[in-house]
Amino acid sequence: MAVNKRLKGGSPAPVTRQTIENLSGEQISTCYQCEKCSNGCPMTFAMDIAPHQVLHAIQLGLTDEVINSDTIWVCASCETCTTRCPNQIDIAHVMDTLRQLSTQRGVKASQRKSPIFHKVFLSNVKKLGRMHELSMVAEFALKAGGIRGLLKQSGFGLKMLSKGKMKLIPERFRGGKEIDNIFREAENKK
Amino acid sequence: MKVSYYPGCSLDGTAIEYNKSLQSTARCLGLELQELPDWTCCGASSAHVTDDKLAVSLAGRNLLIADKMGMDLMVPCAACFHRLKSADKALKAGGSLQGLEQKYQGHFKIKSGADLIWENIGERALAAKIKKPLAGLHPVCYYGCLTVRPPKITDAPDPENPMAMDEIMRTLGAEVKNWSFKADCCGGNIMLTHPELAKKMVKKLLDMALEAGADCIVAGCPLCQSNLDTRQREIMDENGQPYHIPVYYFTELMGLAYGDPQVENYLNKHFTEAKTLLKQKDLL
Ligand code: SF4
Ligand code: SF4
């Protein structure tokens, strides 16, 4: 995907601190490295760059490093960092912005399950108005892990079905034209 | 009392027992839940990592419906609650809806299930309906992330120490245990993409609940409940350590205290066996 984009449009425009501040609306330059965000973060054990280092890297203009980090996909969006930052930086929202940039530029192979998940989830909602758990999880398992991935999930899915916790067939389409319009406008922007 | 009701996609499927026990408890308390007609998905965790405006609009479509109904809105899923509150704040700060024409006023309050029941019904009315107090039960209450954080979105008075479920359980006679993990993250958002990491987080919560002396966990979110309930077998197999901690929806235990005959059917839907403990305590 990343390769195609480059072929079509040349190299993507460089991302600066300013770009990320504009896109997120967050004042990243006010971060004074107190590390409160990282101390409360439950995911640092699996991150390659801790949250306060993400902010520092952006301040220094090292944006490729953070856009290609594991951190942005490992972040569980728990909002602890945002709650505790003394400078009111919505760090969880900065993570969202970085994920959007990463998705546009091509996500590294080891983290590709995450963008696949979000894409499958949203296309399910676009089709049905409400998310249908069974078809969403099955499509994700297949796209992210092939037939083996699907088989791995199927035991869990069958147990859910046998307990009457998943609908086999999705309901009728919900939301009518409005859902169509919302997604159409989102796609037009691109 | 009437309120509007946004169940969200999980309560239509994997969390069907939460929906049913909530509806039945509400009926018992004289709380009429009017479901938003033709509600749609709030965008959950996928819209906001993809496109900020899409996130506001998918949630906002439901806010427009609630606006017309003009009553407090109950949102029992933490993730939906968070998305609807975020969209409400964004729209009130001048944000716009894409693909939707109406104007948003937002003259109503958005509340989580437990907050709405605790604040709108109150202790006295909750106590008055008790048929079987939850005596001898030692739960810890688990709120997870998104009903409380960040307070600029959720308006939670104490995001580090939420109390609504603790108060409800105490009112019903349970001997609630205190613990400092009530709003720690269970990894729900990354369970499908990074299951190995999420299971580590679930394990930590189970360990901490046991350390606090709890015999069960009480949850108020379909994603938290599902995460804590359905992964115990795998965690057991992977760690060679026995885990058996029932994870109840607070509304299931309310149903128990209020004599809802369907409670056993709700509990049959759990992955981690949930009836023995209640039978031991003479509650089922
Ligand atoms: S908590 Fe805020 S100010 Fe402190 S290091 Fe993190 S982002 Fe910077
Ligand atoms: S939102 Fe992400 S970065 Fe912030 S504390 Fe939670 S997991 Fe860590």
Tab-separated table of C-alpha atoms and ligand atoms in Angstrom:
chain	number	residue	atom	x	y	z
A	1	MET	CA	0.000	0.000	0.000
A	2	ALA	CA	2.751	2.383	0.988
A	3	VAL	CA	4.609	1.708	-2.219
A	4	ASN	CA	1.590	2.413	-4.394
A	5	LYS	CA	0.967	5.743	-2.727
A	6	ARG	CA	4.531	6.817	-3.324
A	7	LEU	CA	4.364	5.786	-6.976
A	8	LYS	CA	1.174	7.746	-7.501
A	9	GLY	CA	1.881	10.900	-5.576
A	10	GLY	CA	5.665	11.026	-5.158
A	11	SER	CA	7.062	11.137	-1.614
A	12	PRO	CA	4.518	12.205	0.972
A	13	ALA	CA	5.011	15.664	2.411
A	14	PRO	CA	7.361	15.709	5.411
A	15	VAL	CA	5.616	15.802	8.775
A	16	THR	CA	6.821	18.417	11.237
A	17	ARG	CA	5.889	19.200	14.833
A	18	GLN	CA	3.683	21.911	13.410
A	19	THR	CA	1.842	19.419	11.179
A	20	ILE	CA	1.021	17.213	14.138
A	21	GLU	CA	0.014	20.189	16.291
A	22	ASN	CA	-2.299	21.419	13.553
A	23	LEU	CA	-3.886	18.054	12.854
A	24	SER	CA	-4.392	17.167	16.519
A	25	GLY	CA	-5.057	20.639	17.858
A	26	GLU	CA	-2.783	19.762	20.789
A	27	GLN	CA	-0.013	22.046	22.077
A	28	ILE	CA	2.797	19.556	21.933
A	29	SER	CA	5.419	22.262	22.487
A	30	THR	CA	4.131	22.816	26.038
A	31	CYS	CA	5.273	19.359	27.159
A	32	TYR	CA	8.047	19.771	29.735
A	33	GLN	CA	8.929	16.075	30.058
A	34	CYS	CA	7.554	15.455	33.543
A	35	GLU	CA	6.860	11.821	32.521
A	36	LYS	CA	3.518	11.643	34.307
A	37	CYS	CA	1.984	10.225	31.134
A	38	SER	CA	4.471	7.375	30.931
A	39	ASN	CA	4.353	6.618	34.652
A	40	GLY	CA	0.614	6.000	34.510
A	41	CYS	CA	0.561	4.274	31.129
A	42	PRO	CA	-0.353	0.571	31.438
A	43	MET	CA	1.226	-0.318	28.076
A	44	THR	CA	4.808	0.930	28.396
A	45	PHE	CA	5.957	-2.678	28.894
A	46	ALA	CA	5.168	-3.320	25.234
A	47	MET	CA	6.116	0.072	23.748
A	48	ASP	CA	9.315	0.892	21.870
A	49	ILE	CA	8.997	4.617	22.654
A	50	ALA	CA	7.352	5.695	25.937
A	51	PRO	CA	4.569	8.311	25.697
A	52	HIS	CA	6.693	11.203	27.054
A	53	GLN	CA	9.406	10.255	24.540
A	54	VAL	CA	6.824	10.377	21.750
A	55	LEU	CA	6.108	13.979	22.693
A	56	HIS	CA	9.816	14.776	22.948
A	57	ALA	CA	10.529	13.170	19.568
A	58	ILE	CA	7.816	15.276	17.941
A	59	GLN	CA	9.250	18.419	19.512
A	60	LEU	CA	12.623	17.532	18.000
A	61	GLY	CA	11.059	16.865	14.603
A	62	LEU	CA	11.777	13.119	14.723
A	63	THR	CA	8.317	12.414	13.364
A	64	ASP	CA	9.132	9.388	11.187
A	65	GLU	CA	10.306	7.573	14.293
A	66	VAL	CA	6.997	8.012	16.089
A	67	ILE	CA	4.830	7.408	13.015
A	68	ASN	CA	6.617	4.093	12.499
A	69	SER	CA	6.683	3.125	16.169
A	70	ASP	CA	4.982	0.144	17.803
A	71	THR	CA	3.787	2.523	20.505
A	72	ILE	CA	0.976	4.090	18.501
A	73	TRP	CA	-0.617	0.681	17.787
A	74	VAL	CA	0.041	-0.813	21.193
A	75	CYS	CA	-1.574	2.177	22.939
A	76	ALA	CA	-4.898	0.956	24.343
A	77	SER	CA	-6.557	4.417	24.255
A	78	CYS	CA	-7.138	4.181	28.008
A	79	GLU	CA	-6.829	7.972	28.421
A	80	THR	CA	-4.771	7.787	31.619
A	81	CYS	CA	-2.054	9.980	30.125
A	82	THR	CA	-4.586	12.578	28.960
A	83	THR	CA	-6.213	12.634	32.394
A	84	ARG	CA	-2.951	13.219	34.240
A	85	CYS	CA	-0.962	15.582	31.983
A	86	PRO	CA	-0.350	18.819	33.925
A	87	ASN	CA	-0.288	20.758	30.648
A	88	GLN	CA	-3.662	19.528	29.386
A	89	ILE	CA	-2.104	17.799	26.407
A	90	ASP	CA	-4.538	15.168	25.123
A	91	ILE	CA	-1.831	12.582	24.519
A	92	ALA	CA	-4.338	9.857	23.600
A	93	HIS	CA	-5.579	12.177	20.864
A	94	VAL	CA	-2.027	12.772	19.654
A	95	MET	CA	-1.770	8.968	19.369
A	96	ASP	CA	-4.940	9.015	17.199
A	97	THR	CA	-3.409	11.645	14.928
A	98	LEU	CA	-0.202	9.625	14.609
A	99	ARG	CA	-2.218	6.514	13.739
A	100	GLN	CA	-4.070	8.439	11.054
A	101	LEU	CA	-0.753	9.649	9.585
A	102	SER	CA	0.707	6.174	9.784
A	103	THR	CA	-2.311	4.626	8.054
A	104	GLN	CA	-2.048	7.175	5.241
A	105	ARG	CA	1.649	6.475	4.793
A	106	GLY	CA	1.649	2.722	5.149
A	107	VAL	CA	1.893	0.835	8.424
A	108	LYS	CA	4.874	-1.418	9.038
A	109	ALA	CA	4.207	-5.121	8.573
A	110	SER	CA	4.516	-6.128	12.239
A	111	GLN	CA	1.634	-3.823	13.212
A	112	ARG	CA	-0.630	-4.266	10.196
A	113	LYS	CA	-3.337	-6.122	12.156
A	114	SER	CA	-4.477	-2.849	13.735
A	115	PRO	CA	-5.275	-0.902	10.545
A	116	ILE	CA	-6.908	-4.045	9.122
A	117	PHE	CA	-9.090	-4.258	12.216
A	118	HIS	CA	-10.227	-0.632	11.999
A	119	LYS	CA	-10.910	-0.889	8.288
A	120	VAL	CA	-12.974	-4.059	8.665
A	121	PHE	CA	-14.871	-2.579	11.619
A	122	LEU	CA	-15.802	0.588	9.750
A	123	SER	CA	-16.758	-1.211	6.551
A	124	ASN	CA	-19.085	-3.400	8.616
A	125	VAL	CA	-20.742	-0.291	10.068
A	126	LYS	CA	-20.913	1.307	6.632
A	127	LYS	CA	-22.710	-1.764	5.270
A	128	LEU	CA	-25.069	-2.366	8.169
A	129	GLY	CA	-25.391	0.807	10.227
A	130	ARG	CA	-24.778	-1.286	13.336
A	131	MET	CA	-21.700	-3.421	13.825
A	132	HIS	CA	-22.454	-7.128	13.420
A	133	GLU	CA	-19.973	-8.867	15.710
A	134	LEU	CA	-19.813	-12.259	14.021
A	135	SER	CA	-19.147	-11.076	10.469
A	136	MET	CA	-16.792	-8.343	11.689
A	137	VAL	CA	-14.635	-10.696	13.766
A	138	ALA	CA	-14.662	-13.394	11.063
A	139	GLU	CA	-13.627	-10.968	8.330
A	140	PHE	CA	-10.896	-9.505	10.532
A	141	ALA	CA	-9.554	-12.949	11.480
A	142	LEU	CA	-9.458	-13.980	7.829
A	143	LYS	CA	-7.837	-10.772	6.556
A	144	ALA	CA	-5.286	-10.570	9.370
A	145	GLY	CA	-4.411	-14.243	9.712
A	146	GLY	CA	-5.719	-16.086	6.644
A	147	ILE	CA	-7.576	-19.363	6.980
A	148	ARG	CA	-5.469	-20.284	10.009
A	149	GLY	CA	-6.413	-17.049	11.705
A	150	LEU	CA	-10.064	-17.716	11.010
A	151	LEU	CA	-9.862	-21.252	12.375
A	152	LYS	CA	-8.114	-19.993	15.486
A	153	GLN	CA	-11.019	-17.638	16.221
A	154	SER	CA	-13.737	-20.087	15.257
A	155	GLY	CA	-13.816	-22.026	18.554
A	156	PHE	CA	-14.438	-18.799	20.422
A	157	GLY	CA	-17.091	-17.735	17.916
A	158	LEU	CA	-18.907	-21.046	18.120
A	159	LYS	CA	-19.017	-20.834	21.906
A	160	MET	CA	-20.483	-17.333	21.637
A	161	LEU	CA	-23.084	-18.596	19.162
A	162	SER	CA	-24.006	-21.615	21.260
A	163	LYS	CA	-24.593	-19.326	24.234
A	164	GLY	CA	-26.861	-17.107	22.146
A	165	LYS	CA	-24.422	-14.208	22.488
A	166	MET	CA	-23.957	-13.486	18.804
A	167	LYS	CA	-26.452	-13.030	16.027
A	168	LEU	CA	-25.797	-15.345	13.104
A	169	ILE	CA	-27.479	-13.059	10.588
A	170	PRO	CA	-27.094	-9.290	10.751
A	171	GLU	CA	-30.198	-7.168	11.173
A	172	ARG	CA	-31.540	-5.054	8.370
A	173	PHE	CA	-29.540	-1.988	7.396
A	174	ARG	CA	-29.903	0.799	9.959
A	175	GLY	CA	-29.569	4.515	9.668
A	176	GLY	CA	-30.698	4.852	6.050
A	177	LYS	CA	-29.230	7.559	3.863
A	178	GLU	CA	-27.587	9.325	6.789
A	179	ILE	CA	-25.024	6.568	7.290
A	180	ASP	CA	-24.340	6.539	3.537
A	181	ASN	CA	-23.847	10.297	3.602
A	182	ILE	CA	-21.543	10.284	6.615
A	183	PHE	CA	-19.243	7.735	4.982
A	184	ARG	CA	-19.445	9.375	1.558
A	185	GLU	CA	-18.291	12.719	2.977
A	186	ALA	CA	-15.479	10.995	4.860
A	187	GLU	CA	-14.299	9.358	1.645
A	188	ASN	CA	-14.630	12.525	-0.424
A	189	LYS	CA	-12.269	14.346	1.922
A	190	LYS	CA	-9.449	11.980	1.073
B	1	MET	CA	-39.269	8.281	35.364
B	2	LYS	CA	-38.454	8.137	31.657
B	3	VAL	CA	-35.028	8.289	30.058
B	4	SER	CA	-33.817	7.664	26.529
B	5	TYR	CA	-31.626	4.619	25.959
B	6	TYR	CA	-28.731	3.891	23.591
B	7	PRO	CA	-27.874	0.186	24.000
B	8	GLY	CA	-25.037	0.049	21.427
B	9	CYS	CA	-23.953	-2.870	19.258
B	10	SER	CA	-22.518	-5.140	21.984
B	11	LEU	CA	-25.720	-5.117	24.024
B	12	ASP	CA	-27.450	-6.455	20.939
B	13	GLY	CA	-25.081	-9.463	20.808
B	14	THR	CA	-22.227	-10.559	23.058
B	15	ALA	CA	-23.652	-8.611	26.000
B	16	ILE	CA	-27.281	-9.589	25.545
B	17	GLU	CA	-27.473	-10.579	29.232
B	18	TYR	CA	-26.443	-7.036	30.207
B	19	ASN	CA	-29.242	-5.614	28.066
B	20	LYS	CA	-31.853	-7.998	29.447
B	21	SER	CA	-30.855	-7.623	33.083
B	22	LEU	CA	-30.688	-3.849	32.715
B	23	GLN	CA	-34.147	-3.675	31.148
B	24	SER	CA	-35.673	-5.877	33.801
B	25	THR	CA	-33.989	-3.987	36.660
B	26	ALA	CA	-35.153	-0.692	35.202
B	27	ARG	CA	-38.743	-1.984	35.001
B	28	CYS	CA	-38.580	-3.065	38.615
B	29	LEU	CA	-37.394	0.428	39.617
B	30	GLY	CA	-40.070	2.197	37.592
B	31	LEU	CA	-37.470	3.551	35.183
B	32	GLU	CA	-38.780	3.555	31.628
B	33	LEU	CA	-36.031	3.099	29.030
B	34	GLN	CA	-37.047	4.485	25.661
B	35	GLU	CA	-34.662	3.075	23.064
B	36	LEU	CA	-33.452	5.579	20.467
B	37	PRO	CA	-35.364	4.669	17.296
B	38	ASP	CA	-33.072	3.418	14.524
B	39	TRP	CA	-29.879	4.073	16.477
B	40	THR	CA	-26.602	3.238	14.740
B	41	CYS	CA	-23.048	2.345	15.770
B	42	CYS	CA	-21.176	5.098	17.660
B	43	GLY	CA	-17.954	4.400	15.724
B	44	ALA	CA	-16.391	2.763	18.805
B	45	SER	CA	-12.605	2.580	18.862
B	46	SER	CA	-12.177	2.498	15.098
B	47	ALA	CA	-13.627	5.807	13.924
B	48	HIS	CA	-11.475	8.037	16.141
B	49	VAL	CA	-8.218	6.411	15.110
B	50	THR	CA	-9.232	6.816	11.465
B	51	ASP	CA	-10.845	10.231	11.078
B	52	ASP	CA	-11.870	12.719	13.804
B	53	LYS	CA	-14.874	14.043	11.876
B	54	LEU	CA	-16.171	10.596	11.044
B	55	ALA	CA	-16.025	9.804	14.773
B	56	VAL	CA	-18.040	12.906	15.688
B	57	SER	CA	-20.600	12.267	12.954
B	58	LEU	CA	-21.226	8.572	13.627
B	59	ALA	CA	-21.795	9.308	17.301
B	60	GLY	CA	-23.529	12.600	16.491
B	61	ARG	CA	-26.243	10.940	14.428
B	62	ASN	CA	-27.441	9.260	17.617
B	63	LEU	CA	-27.172	12.484	19.604
B	64	LEU	CA	-29.534	14.140	17.126
B	65	ILE	CA	-32.118	11.425	17.817
B	66	ALA	CA	-31.677	11.814	21.581
B	67	ASP	CA	-31.970	15.575	21.183
B	68	LYS	CA	-35.476	15.174	19.771
B	69	MET	CA	-36.465	12.937	22.673
B	70	GLY	CA	-35.175	15.515	25.160
B	71	MET	CA	-34.588	13.223	28.152
B	72	ASP	CA	-31.465	12.111	30.011
B	73	LEU	CA	-29.708	9.505	27.851
B	74	MET	CA	-28.541	6.228	29.391
B	75	VAL	CA	-25.502	4.656	27.711
B	76	PRO	CA	-24.579	1.345	29.361
B	77	CYS	CA	-21.400	0.654	27.339
B	78	ALA	CA	-18.292	2.551	28.438
B	79	ALA	CA	-16.941	2.864	24.903
B	80	CYS	CA	-20.241	4.163	23.488
B	81	PHE	CA	-20.580	6.505	26.474
B	82	HIS	CA	-17.136	7.900	25.764
B	83	ARG	CA	-17.809	8.376	22.039
B	84	LEU	CA	-21.182	10.055	22.602
B	85	LYS	CA	-19.765	12.343	25.301
B	86	SER	CA	-16.785	13.211	23.069
B	87	ALA	CA	-19.077	14.076	20.165
B	88	ASP	CA	-21.362	16.108	22.443
B	89	LYS	CA	-18.386	18.161	23.675
B	90	ALA	CA	-16.947	18.562	20.174
B	91	LEU	CA	-20.280	19.757	18.757
B	92	LYS	CA	-20.894	22.154	21.632
B	93	ALA	CA	-17.418	23.596	21.025
B	94	GLY	CA	-18.426	24.426	17.452
B	95	GLY	CA	-17.525	21.185	15.672
B	96	SER	CA	-19.600	20.159	12.686
B	97	LEU	CA	-21.415	17.028	11.564
B	98	GLN	CA	-20.572	15.678	8.139
B	99	GLY	CA	-23.351	14.239	5.988
B	100	LEU	CA	-26.054	15.302	8.455
B	101	GLU	CA	-28.176	18.371	8.208
B	102	GLN	CA	-29.848	19.062	11.535
B	103	LYS	CA	-28.467	21.353	14.190
B	104	TYR	CA	-27.496	19.870	17.519
B	105	GLN	CA	-28.752	21.493	20.717
B	106	GLY	CA	-27.820	18.908	23.322
B	107	HIS	CA	-30.234	19.878	26.092
B	108	PHE	CA	-29.947	16.564	27.869
B	109	LYS	CA	-27.442	14.712	30.029
B	110	ILE	CA	-25.530	11.637	28.862
B	111	LYS	CA	-24.940	9.156	31.683
B	112	SER	CA	-23.452	5.701	32.096
B	113	GLY	CA	-25.800	2.939	33.300
B	114	ALA	CA	-24.585	2.881	36.903
B	115	ASP	CA	-24.342	6.669	37.236
B	116	LEU	CA	-27.856	7.163	35.922
B	117	ILE	CA	-29.324	4.543	38.258
B	118	TRP	CA	-27.438	5.854	41.285
B	119	GLU	CA	-28.054	9.549	40.594
B	120	ASN	CA	-31.579	9.480	39.168
B	121	ILE	CA	-33.110	6.718	41.321
B	122	GLY	CA	-31.141	7.159	44.522
B	123	GLU	CA	-30.305	5.076	47.553
B	124	ARG	CA	-33.697	5.031	49.237
B	125	ALA	CA	-35.650	3.805	46.198
B	126	LEU	CA	-32.925	1.259	45.398
B	127	ALA	CA	-33.097	-0.125	48.931
B	128	ALA	CA	-36.896	-0.207	49.033
B	129	LYS	CA	-37.139	-2.899	46.339
B	130	ILE	CA	-34.746	-5.418	47.882
B	131	LYS	CA	-36.173	-8.912	48.282
B	132	LYS	CA	-32.907	-10.723	48.865
B	133	PRO	CA	-29.926	-8.711	50.145
B	134	LEU	CA	-26.585	-9.683	48.617
B	135	ALA	CA	-25.239	-10.617	52.045
B	136	GLY	CA	-21.973	-12.537	52.132
B	137	LEU	CA	-20.899	-11.496	48.646
B	138	HIS	CA	-17.505	-9.767	48.441
B	139	PRO	CA	-17.206	-8.073	45.069
B	140	VAL	CA	-14.746	-5.547	43.756
B	141	CYS	CA	-16.337	-3.080	41.347
B	142	TYR	CA	-14.543	-2.586	38.049
B	143	TYR	CA	-15.277	0.551	35.987
B	144	GLY	CA	-12.519	0.396	33.380
B	145	CYS	CA	-11.280	3.419	31.499
B	146	LEU	CA	-13.865	5.107	29.448
B	147	THR	CA	-16.746	5.963	31.781
B	148	VAL	CA	-14.313	8.016	33.824
B	149	ARG	CA	-11.451	9.242	31.634
B	150	PRO	CA	-10.636	11.889	30.712
B	151	PRO	CA	-12.831	13.993	33.030
B	152	LYS	CA	-12.920	16.866	30.504
B	153	ILE	CA	-15.006	14.469	28.365
B	154	THR	CA	-16.770	12.277	30.927
B	155	ASP	CA	-17.443	14.929	33.620
B	156	ALA	CA	-16.626	12.240	36.191
B	157	PRO	CA	-16.306	13.945	39.608
B	158	ASP	CA	-13.518	11.579	40.693
B	159	PRO	CA	-11.946	9.844	37.704
B	160	GLU	CA	-9.400	8.007	39.843
B	161	ASN	CA	-11.991	6.622	42.250
B	162	PRO	CA	-15.492	6.251	40.736
B	163	MET	CA	-18.127	5.106	43.229
B	164	ALA	CA	-21.563	4.567	41.594
B	165	MET	CA	-21.368	0.765	41.338
B	166	ASP	CA	-19.743	0.499	44.778
B	167	GLU	CA	-22.659	2.497	46.231
B	168	ILE	CA	-25.285	0.414	44.429
B	169	MET	CA	-23.711	-2.855	45.560
B	170	ARG	CA	-23.336	-1.610	49.137
B	171	THR	CA	-26.987	-0.507	49.134
B	172	LEU	CA	-28.013	-4.007	48.040
B	173	GLY	CA	-26.154	-5.520	50.974
B	174	ALA	CA	-22.915	-6.720	49.362
B	175	GLU	CA	-19.693	-6.357	51.334
B	176	VAL	CA	-17.798	-4.413	48.678
B	177	LYS	CA	-14.004	-4.650	48.752
B	178	ASN	CA	-11.863	-1.659	48.067
B	179	TRP	CA	-9.071	-1.874	45.518
B	180	SER	CA	-6.963	0.542	43.552
B	181	PHE	CA	-7.544	-1.059	40.140
B	182	LYS	CA	-11.184	-0.070	39.624
B	183	ALA	CA	-10.361	2.207	36.711
B	184	ASP	CA	-7.247	0.498	35.367
B	185	CYS	CA	-7.288	-0.591	31.740
B	186	CYS	CA	-8.239	-4.185	30.799
B	187	GLY	CA	-6.842	-3.882	27.267
B	188	GLY	CA	-10.290	-4.234	25.697
B	189	ASN	CA	-9.362	-1.976	22.804
B	190	ILE	CA	-6.478	-4.181	21.706
B	191	MET	CA	-7.879	-7.635	22.523
B	192	LEU	CA	-8.368	-8.533	18.858
B	193	THR	CA	-5.191	-6.963	17.486
B	194	HIS	CA	-2.765	-7.703	20.378
B	195	PRO	CA	-4.369	-10.521	22.386
B	196	GLU	CA	-1.136	-11.509	24.137
B	197	LEU	CA	-0.736	-8.024	25.594
B	198	ALA	CA	-4.393	-7.670	26.523
B	199	LYS	CA	-4.382	-10.992	28.356
B	200	LYS	CA	-1.481	-9.764	30.504
B	201	MET	CA	-3.638	-6.819	31.543
B	202	VAL	CA	-6.625	-9.024	32.316
B	203	LYS	CA	-4.406	-11.311	34.384
B	204	LYS	CA	-3.178	-8.370	36.422
B	205	LEU	CA	-6.749	-7.325	37.203
B	206	LEU	CA	-7.757	-10.862	38.199
B	207	ASP	CA	-4.694	-11.123	40.452
B	208	MET	CA	-5.407	-7.784	42.078
B	209	ALA	CA	-9.083	-8.653	42.650
B	210	LEU	CA	-8.015	-11.826	44.432
B	211	GLU	CA	-5.431	-9.953	46.446
B	212	ALA	CA	-8.139	-7.535	47.583
B	213	GLY	CA	-10.028	-10.522	48.980
B	214	ALA	CA	-12.844	-10.412	46.415
B	215	ASP	CA	-14.847	-13.484	45.439
B	216	CYS	CA	-16.191	-11.883	42.263
B	217	ILE	CA	-15.871	-8.834	40.020
B	218	VAL	CA	-18.764	-6.511	39.196
B	219	ALA	CA	-18.586	-4.738	35.841
B	220	GLY	CA	-20.625	-2.072	34.105
B	221	CYS	CA	-19.290	-2.304	30.551
B	222	PRO	CA	-19.781	-5.061	27.963
B	223	LEU	CA	-16.185	-4.879	26.747
B	224	CYS	CA	-14.678	-5.027	30.242
B	225	GLN	CA	-17.007	-7.843	31.292
B	226	SER	CA	-16.328	-9.866	28.177
B	227	ASN	CA	-12.577	-9.366	28.475
B	228	LEU	CA	-12.446	-10.427	32.117
B	229	ASP	CA	-14.990	-13.237	31.783
B	230	THR	CA	-14.103	-14.983	28.527
B	231	ARG	CA	-10.302	-15.169	28.757
B	232	GLN	CA	-9.849	-16.877	32.126
B	233	ARG	CA	-9.493	-20.361	30.613
B	234	GLU	CA	-6.732	-19.241	28.216
B	235	ILE	CA	-4.941	-17.328	30.958
B	236	MET	CA	-5.156	-20.407	33.162
B	237	ASP	CA	-3.718	-22.644	30.434
B	238	GLU	CA	-0.943	-20.225	29.600
B	239	ASN	CA	0.125	-19.558	33.181
B	240	GLY	CA	-0.548	-22.931	34.800
B	241	GLN	CA	-2.369	-21.141	37.591
B	242	PRO	CA	-6.051	-21.709	38.407
B	243	TYR	CA	-8.407	-18.764	37.851
B	244	HIS	CA	-12.089	-18.838	38.606
B	245	ILE	CA	-13.553	-15.434	39.328
B	246	PRO	CA	-17.150	-14.834	38.226
B	247	VAL	CA	-17.576	-11.483	36.506
B	248	TYR	CA	-21.114	-10.148	36.912
B	249	TYR	CA	-22.839	-7.201	35.335
B	250	PHE	CA	-24.014	-4.988	38.191
B	251	THR	CA	-27.518	-5.284	36.745
B	252	GLU	CA	-27.450	-9.089	37.071
B	253	LEU	CA	-26.758	-8.749	40.787
B	254	MET	CA	-29.451	-6.075	41.056
B	255	GLY	CA	-31.845	-8.540	39.416
B	256	LEU	CA	-30.827	-11.131	41.966
B	257	ALA	CA	-31.540	-8.785	44.857
B	258	TYR	CA	-34.859	-7.753	43.306
B	259	GLY	CA	-36.044	-11.299	42.607
B	260	ASP	CA	-35.794	-11.326	38.794
B	261	PRO	CA	-36.560	-14.985	37.872
B	262	GLN	CA	-34.449	-14.731	34.699
B	263	VAL	CA	-31.098	-14.210	36.470
B	264	GLU	CA	-30.073	-17.835	36.025
B	265	ASN	CA	-30.554	-17.527	32.262
B	266	TYR	CA	-28.305	-14.472	32.163
B	267	LEU	CA	-25.602	-16.281	34.124
B	268	ASN	CA	-25.710	-19.285	31.771
B	269	LYS	CA	-24.299	-16.988	29.106
B	270	HIS	CA	-21.054	-16.345	30.986
B	271	PHE	CA	-17.898	-18.186	29.980
B	272	THR	CA	-16.550	-18.367	33.553
B	273	GLU	CA	-19.057	-20.346	35.589
B	274	ALA	CA	-21.021	-17.848	37.647
B	275	LYS	CA	-23.739	-19.712	39.544
B	276	THR	CA	-21.883	-21.817	42.124
B	277	LEU	CA	-20.668	-18.835	44.148
B	278	LEU	CA	-24.194	-17.433	44.386
B	279	LYS	CA	-25.584	-20.826	45.385
B	280	GLN	CA	-22.924	-21.134	48.088
B	281	LYS	CA	-24.070	-17.802	49.465
B	282	ASP	CA	-27.679	-18.896	49.289
B	283	LEU	CA	-28.480	-16.162	46.809
B	284	LEU	CA	-29.551	-18.348	43.865
C	1	SF4	S1	2.390	14.299	31.232
C	1	SF4	FE1	2.202	15.941	29.708
C	1	SF4	S2	3.859	17.397	30.204
C	1	SF4	FE2	4.317	15.477	31.305
C	1	SF4	S3	5.703	14.379	29.901
C	1	SF4	FE3	3.608	13.661	29.469
C	1	SF4	S4	2.895	14.989	27.811
C	1	SF4	FE4	4.693	15.965	28.688
C	2	SF4	S1	-3.947	6.214	26.173
C	2	SF4	FE1	-2.274	4.981	25.333
C	2	SF4	S2	-0.425	6.156	25.800
C	2	SF4	FE2	-2.052	6.987	27.074
C	2	SF4	S3	-1.836	5.914	29.018
C	2	SF4	FE3	-3.324	4.762	27.797
C	2	SF4	S4	-2.161	3.207	26.703
C	2	SF4	FE4	-0.701	4.726	27.490
